[in-house]
CSV table of N, CA and C in Angstrom, one decimal:
chain,number,residue,atom,x,y,z
A,32,MET,N,-12.8,-38.0,74.1
A,32,MET,CA,-12.7,-37.2,72.9
A,32,MET,C,-11.3,-37.1,72.5
A,33,ASN,N,-11.0,-37.3,71.2
A,33,ASN,CA,-9.6,-37.2,70.6
A,33,ASN,C,-9.3,-35.7,70.3
A,34,ASN,N,-8.1,-35.4,70.5
A,34,ASN,CA,-7.6,-34.1,70.1
A,34,ASN,C,-7.6,-33.9,68.6
A,35,CYS,N,-7.7,-32.7,68.1
A,35,CYS,CA,-7.6,-32.4,66.7
A,35,CYS,C,-6.1,-32.7,66.3
A,36,TYR,N,-5.9,-32.9,65.0
A,36,TYR,CA,-4.6,-33.1,64.5
A,36,TYR,C,-3.6,-32.0,64.9
A,37,CYS,N,-4.2,-30.7,65.1
A,37,CYS,CA,-3.3,-29.6,65.4
A,37,CYS,C,-2.9,-29.6,66.9
A,38,GLY,N,-3.5,-30.5,67.7
A,38,GLY,CA,-3.1,-30.6,69.1
A,38,GLY,C,-4.0,-29.9,70.1
A,39,ARG,N,-5.0,-29.2,69.6
A,39,ARG,CA,-5.9,-28.6,70.5
A,39,ARG,C,-6.9,-29.6,71.1
A,40,PRO,N,-7.3,-29.4,72.3
A,40,PRO,CA,-8.2,-30.4,73.0
A,40,PRO,C,-9.6,-30.4,72.5
A,41,ALA,N,-9.8,-30.5,71.2
A,41,ALA,CA,-11.2,-30.6,70.7
A,41,ALA,C,-11.1,-31.6,69.5
A,42,SER,N,-12.2,-32.1,69.2
A,42,SER,CA,-12.2,-33.1,68.0
A,42,SER,C,-12.0,-32.3,66.7
A,43,TYR,N,-11.5,-33.0,65.7
A,43,TYR,CA,-11.2,-32.4,64.4
A,43,TYR,C,-12.5,-31.7,63.9
A,44,ALA,N,-13.7,-32.3,64.1
A,44,ALA,CA,-14.9,-31.7,63.6
A,44,ALA,C,-15.2,-30.3,64.2
A,45,LEU,N,-14.8,-30.2,65.5
A,45,LEU,CA,-15.1,-29.0,66.2
A,45,LEU,C,-14.0,-28.0,66.2
A,46,CYS,N,-12.9,-28.4,65.6
A,46,CYS,CA,-11.7,-27.5,65.6
A,46,CYS,C,-11.3,-27.2,64.1
A,47,CYS,N,-10.3,-27.8,63.6
A,47,CYS,CA,-9.9,-27.5,62.2
A,47,CYS,C,-10.9,-27.9,61.2
A,48,GLY,N,-11.7,-28.9,61.5
A,48,GLY,CA,-12.7,-29.3,60.5
A,48,GLY,C,-13.7,-28.2,60.1
A,49,LYS,N,-14.0,-27.4,61.1
A,49,LYS,CA,-14.9,-26.2,60.9
A,49,LYS,C,-14.2,-25.2,60.0
A,50,ILE,N,-12.9,-25.0,60.2
A,50,ILE,CA,-12.2,-24.1,59.3
A,50,ILE,C,-12.0,-24.6,57.9
A,51,HIS,N,-11.8,-26.0,57.8
A,51,HIS,CA,-11.7,-26.6,56.5
A,51,HIS,C,-13.0,-26.4,55.7
A,52,GLU,N,-14.1,-26.4,56.4
A,52,GLU,CA,-15.4,-26.3,55.7
A,52,GLU,C,-15.7,-24.8,55.4
A,53,ASP,N,-15.2,-23.9,56.3
A,53,ASP,CA,-15.5,-22.5,56.1
A,53,ASP,C,-14.3,-21.7,56.6
A,54,ILE,N,-13.4,-21.3,55.7
A,54,ILE,CA,-12.1,-20.7,56.1
A,54,ILE,C,-12.3,-19.4,56.8
A,55,THR,N,-13.5,-18.8,56.7
A,55,THR,CA,-13.7,-17.5,57.4
A,55,THR,C,-13.9,-17.7,58.9
A,56,THR,N,-14.0,-18.9,59.3
A,56,THR,CA,-14.1,-19.2,60.8
A,56,THR,C,-12.8,-19.2,61.5
A,57,ALA,N,-11.7,-19.1,60.7
A,57,ALA,CA,-10.3,-19.0,61.4
A,57,ALA,C,-10.2,-17.5,61.9
A,58,ILE,N,-10.4,-17.4,63.2
A,58,ILE,CA,-10.4,-16.0,63.8
A,58,ILE,C,-9.1,-15.4,63.9
A,59,THR,N,-8.0,-16.2,64.1
A,59,THR,CA,-6.7,-15.7,64.2
A,59,THR,C,-5.7,-16.3,63.2
A,60,ALA,N,-4.6,-15.7,63.1
A,60,ALA,CA,-3.5,-16.3,62.2
A,60,ALA,C,-3.1,-17.7,62.7
A,61,GLU,N,-3.1,-17.8,64.1
A,61,GLU,CA,-2.7,-19.1,64.6
A,61,GLU,C,-3.8,-20.2,64.3
A,62,ASP,N,-5.1,-19.8,64.3
A,62,ASP,CA,-6.1,-20.7,63.9
A,62,ASP,C,-5.9,-21.2,62.5
A,63,LEU,N,-5.5,-20.3,61.6
A,63,LEU,CA,-5.3,-20.6,60.2
A,63,LEU,C,-4.1,-21.5,60.1
A,64,MET,N,-3.0,-21.2,60.8
A,64,MET,CA,-1.8,-22.0,60.7
A,64,MET,C,-2.1,-23.4,61.2
A,65,ARG,N,-2.8,-23.6,62.4
A,65,ARG,CA,-3.2,-24.9,62.9
A,65,ARG,C,-4.0,-25.6,61.9
A,66,SER,N,-4.9,-24.9,61.2
A,66,SER,CA,-5.8,-25.6,60.2
A,66,SER,C,-4.9,-26.1,59.0
A,67,ARG,N,-3.9,-25.4,58.7
A,67,ARG,CA,-3.0,-25.8,57.6
A,67,ARG,C,-2.2,-27.0,58.0
A,68,TYR,N,-1.8,-27.1,59.3
A,68,TYR,CA,-1.1,-28.3,59.8
A,68,TYR,C,-2.0,-29.5,59.6
A,69,SER,N,-3.2,-29.3,60.1
A,69,SER,CA,-4.2,-30.4,60.0
A,69,SER,C,-4.4,-30.8,58.5
A,70,ALA,N,-4.4,-29.8,57.6
A,70,ALA,CA,-4.6,-30.1,56.2
A,70,ALA,C,-3.4,-30.9,55.7
A,71,PHE,N,-2.2,-30.6,56.1
A,71,PHE,CA,-1.0,-31.4,55.8
A,71,PHE,C,-1.2,-32.8,56.3
A,72,ALA,N,-1.6,-33.0,57.5
A,72,ALA,CA,-1.8,-34.3,58.1
A,72,ALA,C,-2.8,-35.1,57.4
A,73,MET,N,-3.8,-34.5,56.7
A,73,MET,CA,-4.8,-35.1,56.0
A,73,MET,C,-4.6,-35.1,54.5
A,74,ALA,N,-3.5,-34.5,54.1
A,74,ALA,CA,-3.2,-34.3,52.6
A,74,ALA,C,-4.3,-33.7,51.9
A,75,ASN,N,-4.9,-32.6,52.5
A,75,ASN,CA,-6.0,-31.9,51.9
A,75,ASN,C,-5.4,-30.7,51.0
A,76,GLY,N,-5.1,-31.1,49.8
A,76,GLY,CA,-4.5,-30.1,48.9
A,76,GLY,C,-5.3,-29.0,48.5
A,77,ASP,N,-6.6,-29.2,48.4
A,77,ASP,CA,-7.5,-28.1,48.0
A,77,ASP,C,-7.5,-27.0,49.1
A,78,TYR,N,-7.6,-27.5,50.4
A,78,TYR,CA,-7.6,-26.5,51.5
A,78,TYR,C,-6.2,-25.8,51.5
A,79,LEU,N,-5.1,-26.5,51.3
A,79,LEU,CA,-3.8,-25.9,51.4
A,79,LEU,C,-3.7,-24.8,50.3
A,80,MET,N,-4.3,-25.0,49.1
A,80,MET,CA,-4.3,-24.0,48.1
A,80,MET,C,-5.2,-22.8,48.5
A,81,LYS,N,-6.4,-23.1,49.0
A,81,LYS,CA,-7.3,-22.0,49.3
A,81,LYS,C,-6.8,-21.2,50.5
A,82,SER,N,-6.0,-21.8,51.4
A,82,SER,CA,-5.5,-21.0,52.5
A,82,SER,C,-4.2,-20.4,52.3
A,83,HIS,N,-3.7,-20.3,51.0
A,83,HIS,CA,-2.5,-19.8,50.6
A,83,HIS,C,-2.8,-18.4,49.9
A,84,HIS,N,-2.0,-17.4,50.3
A,84,HIS,CA,-2.2,-16.1,49.6
A,84,HIS,C,-2.1,-16.2,48.1
A,85,ALA,N,-2.9,-15.5,47.4
A,85,ALA,CA,-2.9,-15.6,45.9
A,85,ALA,C,-1.6,-15.2,45.3
A,86,SER,N,-0.9,-14.3,45.9
A,86,SER,CA,0.4,-13.9,45.4
A,86,SER,C,1.5,-14.9,45.5
A,87,THR,N,1.4,-15.8,46.4
A,87,THR,CA,2.4,-16.8,46.7
A,87,THR,C,1.9,-18.3,46.5
A,88,ARG,N,0.7,-18.4,46.1
A,88,ARG,CA,0.1,-19.8,46.0
A,88,ARG,C,0.8,-20.7,45.0
A,89,PRO,N,1.1,-21.9,45.4
A,89,PRO,CA,1.8,-22.8,44.5
A,89,PRO,C,0.9,-23.1,43.2
A,90,SER,N,1.6,-23.6,42.2
A,90,SER,CA,0.9,-24.0,41.0
A,90,SER,C,0.2,-25.3,41.2
A,91,PRO,N,-0.7,-25.7,40.2
A,91,PRO,CA,-1.4,-27.0,40.3
A,91,PRO,C,-0.4,-28.1,40.3
A,92,LYS,N,0.7,-28.0,39.6
A,92,LYS,CA,1.7,-29.1,39.6
A,92,LYS,C,2.4,-29.2,40.9
A,93,GLU,N,2.7,-28.0,41.5
A,93,GLU,CA,3.3,-28.0,42.9
A,93,GLU,C,2.3,-28.6,43.9
A,94,LYS,N,1.0,-28.3,43.7
A,94,LYS,CA,0.0,-28.9,44.6
A,94,LYS,C,0.0,-30.4,44.6
A,95,LYS,N,0.1,-31.0,43.4
A,95,LYS,CA,0.2,-32.5,43.3
A,95,LYS,C,1.4,-33.0,44.1
A,96,SER,N,2.5,-32.3,43.9
A,96,SER,CA,3.7,-32.8,44.6
A,96,SER,C,3.6,-32.6,46.1
A,97,LEU,N,3.0,-31.5,46.5
A,97,LEU,CA,2.8,-31.3,48.0
A,97,LEU,C,1.9,-32.4,48.6
A,98,VAL,N,0.8,-32.7,47.9
A,98,VAL,CA,-0.1,-33.7,48.4
A,98,VAL,C,0.6,-35.1,48.4
A,99,ARG,N,1.4,-35.4,47.4
A,99,ARG,CA,2.1,-36.6,47.4
A,99,ARG,C,3.1,-36.7,48.6
A,100,TRP,N,3.8,-35.6,48.9
A,100,TRP,CA,4.7,-35.6,50.0
A,100,TRP,C,4.0,-35.7,51.3
A,101,ALA,N,2.9,-34.9,51.5
A,101,ALA,CA,2.1,-34.9,52.7
A,101,ALA,C,1.6,-36.3,53.0
A,102,THR,N,1.2,-37.1,52.0
A,102,THR,CA,0.7,-38.4,52.2
A,102,THR,C,1.8,-39.4,52.5
A,103,SER,N,3.0,-39.1,52.1
A,103,SER,CA,4.1,-40.1,52.3
A,103,SER,C,4.7,-40.0,53.7
A,104,VAL,N,4.4,-39.0,54.5
A,104,VAL,CA,5.0,-38.9,55.8
A,104,VAL,C,3.9,-39.1,56.9
A,105,ASN,N,4.4,-39.4,58.1
A,105,ASN,CA,3.5,-39.6,59.2
A,105,ASN,C,3.6,-38.4,60.1
A,106,TRP,N,2.6,-37.6,60.2
A,106,TRP,CA,2.6,-36.4,61.0
A,106,TRP,C,2.4,-36.7,62.4
A,107,ILE,N,3.2,-36.1,63.3
A,107,ILE,CA,3.3,-36.5,64.7
A,107,ILE,C,2.7,-35.4,65.6
A,108,GLN,N,3.2,-34.2,65.5
A,108,GLN,CA,2.9,-33.2,66.5
A,108,GLN,C,3.2,-31.8,66.0
A,109,LEU,N,2.4,-30.8,66.4
A,109,LEU,CA,2.6,-29.4,66.2
A,109,LEU,C,2.9,-28.7,67.5
A,110,GLU,N,3.9,-27.9,67.5
A,110,GLU,CA,4.2,-27.0,68.6
A,110,GLU,C,4.2,-25.6,68.2
A,111,VAL,N,3.3,-24.7,68.7
A,111,VAL,CA,3.3,-23.3,68.4
A,111,VAL,C,4.2,-22.7,69.4
A,112,LEU,N,5.2,-22.0,69.0
A,112,LEU,CA,6.2,-21.4,69.8
A,112,LEU,C,5.9,-19.9,70.2
A,113,GLN,N,5.5,-19.2,69.2
A,113,GLN,CA,5.1,-17.8,69.5
A,113,GLN,C,4.2,-17.2,68.4
A,114,THR,N,3.5,-16.2,68.7
A,114,THR,CA,2.7,-15.5,67.7
A,114,THR,C,2.9,-14.0,67.9
A,115,SER,N,2.7,-13.2,66.9
A,115,SER,CA,2.8,-11.8,66.9
A,115,SER,C,1.7,-11.2,66.1
A,116,LYS,N,0.9,-10.4,66.7
A,116,LYS,CA,-0.3,-9.9,66.0
A,116,LYS,C,-1.2,-11.0,65.6
A,117,GLY,N,-1.9,-10.9,64.5
A,117,GLY,CA,-2.7,-12.0,64.0
A,117,GLY,C,-4.0,-12.2,64.8
A,118,THR,N,-4.5,-11.2,65.5
A,118,THR,CA,-5.7,-11.3,66.2
A,118,THR,C,-6.9,-11.0,65.3
A,119,ARG,N,-8.1,-11.1,65.8
A,119,ARG,CA,-9.3,-10.8,65.0
A,119,ARG,C,-9.2,-9.4,64.4
A,120,LYS,N,-8.7,-8.4,65.1
A,120,LYS,CA,-8.7,-7.0,64.6
A,120,LYS,C,-7.5,-6.7,63.7
A,121,ASP,N,-6.5,-7.6,63.7
A,121,ASP,CA,-5.3,-7.3,62.8
A,121,ASP,C,-5.5,-7.7,61.4
A,122,THR,N,-4.6,-7.3,60.5
A,122,THR,CA,-4.7,-7.7,59.1
A,122,THR,C,-3.5,-8.5,58.7
A,123,GLU,N,-2.5,-8.6,59.6
A,123,GLU,CA,-1.3,-9.4,59.4
A,123,GLU,C,-0.8,-10.0,60.7
A,124,GLY,N,0.0,-11.0,60.7
A,124,GLY,CA,0.5,-11.6,61.9
A,124,GLY,C,1.5,-12.6,61.5
A,125,THR,N,2.3,-13.1,62.5
A,125,THR,CA,3.2,-14.2,62.3
A,125,THR,C,3.0,-15.2,63.4
A,126,VAL,N,3.4,-16.5,63.0
A,126,VAL,CA,3.4,-17.6,63.9
A,126,VAL,C,4.7,-18.4,63.7
A,127,GLU,N,5.3,-18.6,64.8
A,127,GLU,CA,6.5,-19.5,64.8
A,127,GLU,C,6.1,-20.8,65.3
A,128,PHE,N,6.5,-21.9,64.6
A,128,PHE,CA,6.0,-23.2,65.0
A,128,PHE,C,7.1,-24.3,64.7
A,129,LYS,N,6.9,-25.5,65.3
A,129,LYS,CA,7.7,-26.7,64.9
A,129,LYS,C,6.6,-27.7,64.6
A,130,ALA,N,6.8,-28.4,63.4
A,130,ALA,CA,5.9,-29.5,63.0
A,130,ALA,C,6.8,-30.7,62.9
A,131,PHE,N,6.4,-31.8,63.6
A,131,PHE,CA,7.2,-33.0,63.7
A,131,PHE,C,6.5,-34.1,62.8
A,132,TYR,N,7.3,-34.9,62.1
A,132,TYR,CA,6.8,-36.0,61.3
A,132,TYR,C,7.9,-37.0,61.1
A,133,TYR,N,7.4,-38.2,60.8
A,133,TYR,CA,8.3,-39.3,60.4
A,133,TYR,C,8.4,-39.4,58.9
A,134,GLU,N,9.6,-39.6,58.4
A,134,GLU,CA,9.8,-39.8,56.9
A,134,GLU,C,10.9,-40.8,56.8
A,135,ASP,N,10.7,-41.8,56.0
A,135,ASP,CA,11.7,-42.9,55.8
A,135,ASP,C,12.2,-43.4,57.2
A,136,GLY,N,11.3,-43.6,58.1
A,136,GLY,CA,11.7,-44.2,59.4
A,136,GLY,C,12.5,-43.2,60.4
A,137,ARG,N,12.6,-42.0,60.0
A,137,ARG,CA,13.3,-41.0,60.9
A,137,ARG,C,12.4,-39.8,61.2
A,138,MET,N,12.5,-39.4,62.4
A,138,MET,CA,11.8,-38.2,62.8
A,138,MET,C,12.4,-36.9,62.2
A,139,GLN,N,11.6,-36.1,61.6
A,139,GLN,CA,12.0,-34.9,61.0
A,139,GLN,C,11.2,-33.7,61.6
A,140,MET,N,11.7,-32.5,61.4
A,140,MET,CA,11.0,-31.3,61.9
A,140,MET,C,11.1,-30.2,61.0
A,141,ILE,N,10.0,-29.5,60.9
A,141,ILE,CA,10.0,-28.2,60.1
A,141,ILE,C,9.9,-27.1,61.2
A,142,HIS,N,10.8,-26.2,61.2
A,142,HIS,CA,10.8,-25.1,62.2
A,142,HIS,C,10.6,-23.8,61.3
A,143,GLU,N,9.5,-23.2,61.4
A,143,GLU,CA,9.2,-22.1,60.5
A,143,GLU,C,8.6,-20.9,61.3
A,144,HIS,N,8.9,-19.7,60.8
A,144,HIS,CA,8.3,-18.5,61.3
A,144,HIS,C,7.5,-18.0,60.1
A,145,SER,N,6.2,-18.1,60.2
A,145,SER,CA,5.4,-17.9,59.0
A,145,SER,C,4.6,-16.6,59.1
A,146,ARG,N,4.4,-16.0,57.9
A,146,ARG,CA,3.7,-14.7,57.8
A,146,ARG,C,2.3,-15.0,57.3
A,147,PHE,N,1.3,-14.4,57.9
A,147,PHE,CA,-0.1,-14.5,57.5
A,147,PHE,C,-0.7,-13.1,57.3
A,148,ALA,N,-1.7,-13.0,56.4
A,148,ALA,CA,-2.4,-11.8,56.2
A,148,ALA,C,-3.9,-12.1,55.9
A,149,LYS,N,-4.7,-11.1,56.0
A,149,LYS,CA,-6.1,-11.2,55.6
A,149,LYS,C,-6.2,-10.9,54.1
A,150,GLU,N,-6.8,-11.7,53.4
A,150,GLU,CA,-7.1,-11.6,52.0
A,150,GLU,C,-8.6,-11.8,51.8
A,151,GLN,N,-9.3,-10.9,51.2
A,151,GLN,CA,-10.8,-11.0,51.0
A,151,GLN,C,-11.4,-11.2,52.3
A,152,GLY,N,-10.9,-10.6,53.4
A,152,GLY,CA,-11.5,-10.7,54.7
A,152,GLY,C,-11.2,-11.9,55.6
A,153,TYR,N,-10.4,-12.8,55.1
A,153,TYR,CA,-10.0,-14.0,55.9
A,153,TYR,C,-8.5,-14.2,55.9
A,154,TRP,N,-8.1,-15.0,56.9
A,154,TRP,CA,-6.6,-15.2,57.1
A,154,TRP,C,-6.1,-16.2,56.0
A,155,VAL,N,-4.9,-15.9,55.5
A,155,VAL,CA,-4.3,-16.8,54.6
A,155,VAL,C,-2.8,-16.8,54.9
A,156,TYR,N,-2.1,-17.9,54.5
A,156,TYR,CA,-0.7,-18.0,54.6
A,156,TYR,C,0.0,-17.3,53.5
A,157,VAL,N,1.0,-16.4,53.8
A,157,VAL,CA,1.7,-15.7,52.8
A,157,VAL,C,3.1,-16.4,52.5
A,158,GLY,N,3.8,-16.7,53.6
A,158,GLY,CA,5.1,-17.3,53.4
A,158,GLY,C,6.0,-17.3,54.6
A,159,VAL,N,7.2,-17.6,54.5
A,159,VAL,CA,8.2,-17.6,55.6
A,159,VAL,C,8.7,-16.2,55.8
A,160,VAL,N,8.8,-15.8,57.0
A,160,VAL,CA,9.3,-14.5,57.4
A,160,VAL,C,10.8,-14.4,57.0
């Protein structure tokens, strides 16, 4: 069995694929963050928009640019460094992570401390802390 794009030891279908099909199955903020990493790896712009808080969601034009960029890089690995809150009973939480990718033949890294909140009963990405 191959690991999911997010690095968990489950197939995509049994991991982030379930969340991409039904965002309400993201039980924790970390689950949502991992599903967003997988969406970047797959250039799934629709999911990236859906999983973004309404108050900070990119415009349709920004979505096209985001998808174009996500398609142009080779996603390598996700490392979750720490989480704060973001459990099933919480309404907000944070996740610090590093996402590694190749762009123009060089390895790059995004190091982010992200804020998540529940909107309409499910986890969404709000922005950088």
